[in-house]
Amino acid sequence: MTERVYVETQGCQMNTYDAGRMVDVLASEAGFEQVDRPEEADLLLLNTCSVREKAQEKVFSRLGRWRAYKEARPGALIGVGGCVASQEGADLLRRASFVDLVFGPQTLHRLPEMLARRRAGAGPQVDVTFPEIEKFDRLPEPQAEGPTAYVSVMEGCSKYCAYCVVPYTRGDEISRPVADVLAEVGQLAAQGVREVNLLGQNVNAYAGALGDGDSADLGLLIEAVARIDGIDRIRFTTSHPAAFHSGLIEAFREVPELADFVHLPVQSGSDLVLKLMKRGHDAAAYEDLIARIRAARPSAVIATDFIVGFPGETEAELEETLAMIDRVGFDGGAFSFIFSPRPGTPAAELTDDVPQADKRAWLQRLQARLHEQQAAAHRALVGTTQTVLIDGPSRRDPGELSGRTSGNRVVNFPGEPAWIGRFAEVYITEACAHSLRGRVAAVEGEAMDYAAAGAGG
Ligand code: SAM
Ligand code: SF4
Ligand code: F3S
């Protein structure tokens, strides 16, 4: 009988990518199929995140619930992967002794062997080593799910920002060779993928071997991916301001397939806080970089991340951040978080005397400013026509379709399910807080009656 695996993933896009690869490797090497209900699974995998304390707490509450599923289903096993697994290793078994497999972001390809050993009577299996690029060499062809796909092009991060666990959980930066990435994108394109998002925690530090002893930066990689038949849109996530080189800015000028969107976390607008965070750049350098990106691609939509309440931050520094928000104009929105001390990071050792209530109030002020900017950007799109890649049914109303603009904005509109996976021209009729509404003016491959579709108002 076919065995069943259930995977739940938390955290960033790299974790989402990894979760897909877990299913691929178990399907190809051990005949598993993926199920949507944990209580039906023979193997339950939790792909964890430890970037903030809250994320880490979720892991143990989820595992508590899964223990009951395991007890109710003879032979069922539980595996924990991702960044909490990487950080805790065998210690995780002390808090959750019923866990069978503990694996890291760079050992997920060993799941079939670990599972076989556990089933052969060995004790719980723990492997959270960093065998580096071996993971990508061992993974089977990825199975596309719809017209967009993530492709991890590097692992790890070597920036060591003072607050961040990622370099400890994922190891130092290591890039996949160019040929490897192109082969994976080619396989996805052959399955109908039209848009790829090239992933790395610090993806603009990409330096992939070219085979002739040289290496390619992210700008060159983007140019090469753009030449693959079927790939019409390229994104990359996440970049770091200190390593945003001129080749990447040129790609915005020269590669039309590169989408109008940059997620460029800044964390703070205060030079003092940026220094304490060990970000390696000041506010002026960040703003200069944004100006250069906008000069190369005037339609670029800019999104960012902020941390408020970093140890030692005062209201004056928050004001500097708010002033930067006004100057830059983050039309793509922002993720913003209250600082969470993470064990093992230098910032966790700093004296932090700002009350949590103040931090929450600061976060609200910051978010209000950011929401205003994004709402204004959405309103400005009403009455324009946008090119949207239709990626599936709308989340709110499954009778409608949903897609994203080049600037990464979600648009919902009425349409035919057969259009999923195609590009469409959509006339924007309404701006909502987090999305846009519209009506289709033209769909790739369809002869359409523009007037009937309502284009032009
Ligand atoms: N590599 C990306 C970067 O450099 O910004 C993303 C890193 S992290 C996965 C995503 C976001 O989480 C960061 O941009 C930061 O805003 C936030 N973050 C990371 N560590 C944090 C901490 N200890 N407390 C609060 N927020 C944190
Ligand atoms: Fe963390 Fe900084 Fe690396 Fe981003 S660049 S993953 S914030 S250490
Ligand atoms: Fe979380 Fe690890 Fe990603 S800590 S954000 S899952 S790299």
Tab-separated table of N, CA and C and ligand atoms in Angstrom, residues 156-167 173 201-202 240 267 279, ligand 2:
chain	number	residue	atom	x	y	z
A	156	GLY	N	21.977	29.042	3.431
A	156	GLY	CA	22.696	29.698	4.516
A	156	GLY	C	22.813	31.196	4.399
A	157	CYS	N	23.509	31.771	5.380
A	157	CYS	CA	23.744	33.207	5.411
A	157	CYS	C	25.018	33.456	6.209
A	158	SER	N	25.868	34.316	5.688
A	158	SER	CA	27.135	34.631	6.379
A	158	SER	C	27.139	36.062	6.884
A	159	LYS	N	25.983	36.689	7.010
A	159	LYS	CA	25.949	38.098	7.425
A	159	LYS	C	26.021	38.262	8.936
A	160	TYR	N	25.493	37.331	9.670
A	160	TYR	CA	25.535	37.392	11.142
A	160	TYR	C	25.030	38.721	11.701
A	161	CYS	N	23.861	39.167	11.255
A	161	CYS	CA	23.227	40.325	11.895
A	161	CYS	C	23.051	39.961	13.376
A	162	ALA	N	23.182	40.976	14.248
A	162	ALA	CA	23.325	40.690	15.683
A	162	ALA	C	22.122	39.964	16.293
A	163	TYR	N	20.940	40.099	15.669
A	163	TYR	CA	19.707	39.564	16.268
A	163	TYR	C	19.295	38.214	15.702
A	164	CYS	N	19.981	37.720	14.664
A	164	CYS	CA	19.385	36.703	13.788
A	164	CYS	C	19.964	35.301	13.984
A	165	VAL	N	19.087	34.295	14.006
A	165	VAL	CA	19.520	32.902	14.191
A	165	VAL	C	19.915	32.224	12.885
A	166	VAL	N	19.524	32.812	11.758
A	166	VAL	CA	19.630	32.073	10.499
A	166	VAL	C	21.044	31.540	10.213
A	167	PRO	N	22.119	32.345	10.409
A	167	PRO	CA	23.441	31.786	10.117
A	167	PRO	C	23.767	30.545	10.963
A	173	GLU	N	26.901	30.813	3.874
A	173	GLU	CA	26.410	30.865	2.497
A	173	GLU	C	27.118	29.856	1.610
A	201	GLN	N	18.613	33.391	1.674
A	201	GLN	CA	18.433	34.338	2.783
A	201	GLN	C	19.129	35.649	2.482
A	202	ASN	N	20.147	35.574	1.643
A	202	ASN	CA	20.928	36.750	1.279
A	202	ASN	C	21.258	36.537	-0.190
A	240	HIS	N	20.008	41.633	0.632
A	240	HIS	CA	20.602	42.415	1.719
A	240	HIS	C	21.218	43.668	1.095
A	267	GLN	N	15.279	47.088	8.197
A	267	GLN	CA	15.217	46.851	9.666
A	267	GLN	C	15.070	48.122	10.484
A	279	ARG	N	24.359	45.615	10.610
A	279	ARG	CA	23.828	45.433	9.263
A	279	ARG	C	24.851	45.771	8.175
B	2	SF4	FE1	19.568	37.044	9.262
B	2	SF4	FE2	20.976	39.165	8.545
B	2	SF4	FE3	21.372	36.833	7.317
B	2	SF4	FE4	19.127	38.183	6.911
B	2	SF4	S1	21.192	38.850	6.344
B	2	SF4	S2	19.306	36.001	7.318
B	2	SF4	S3	18.734	39.096	8.896
B	2	SF4	S4	21.817	37.284	9.442
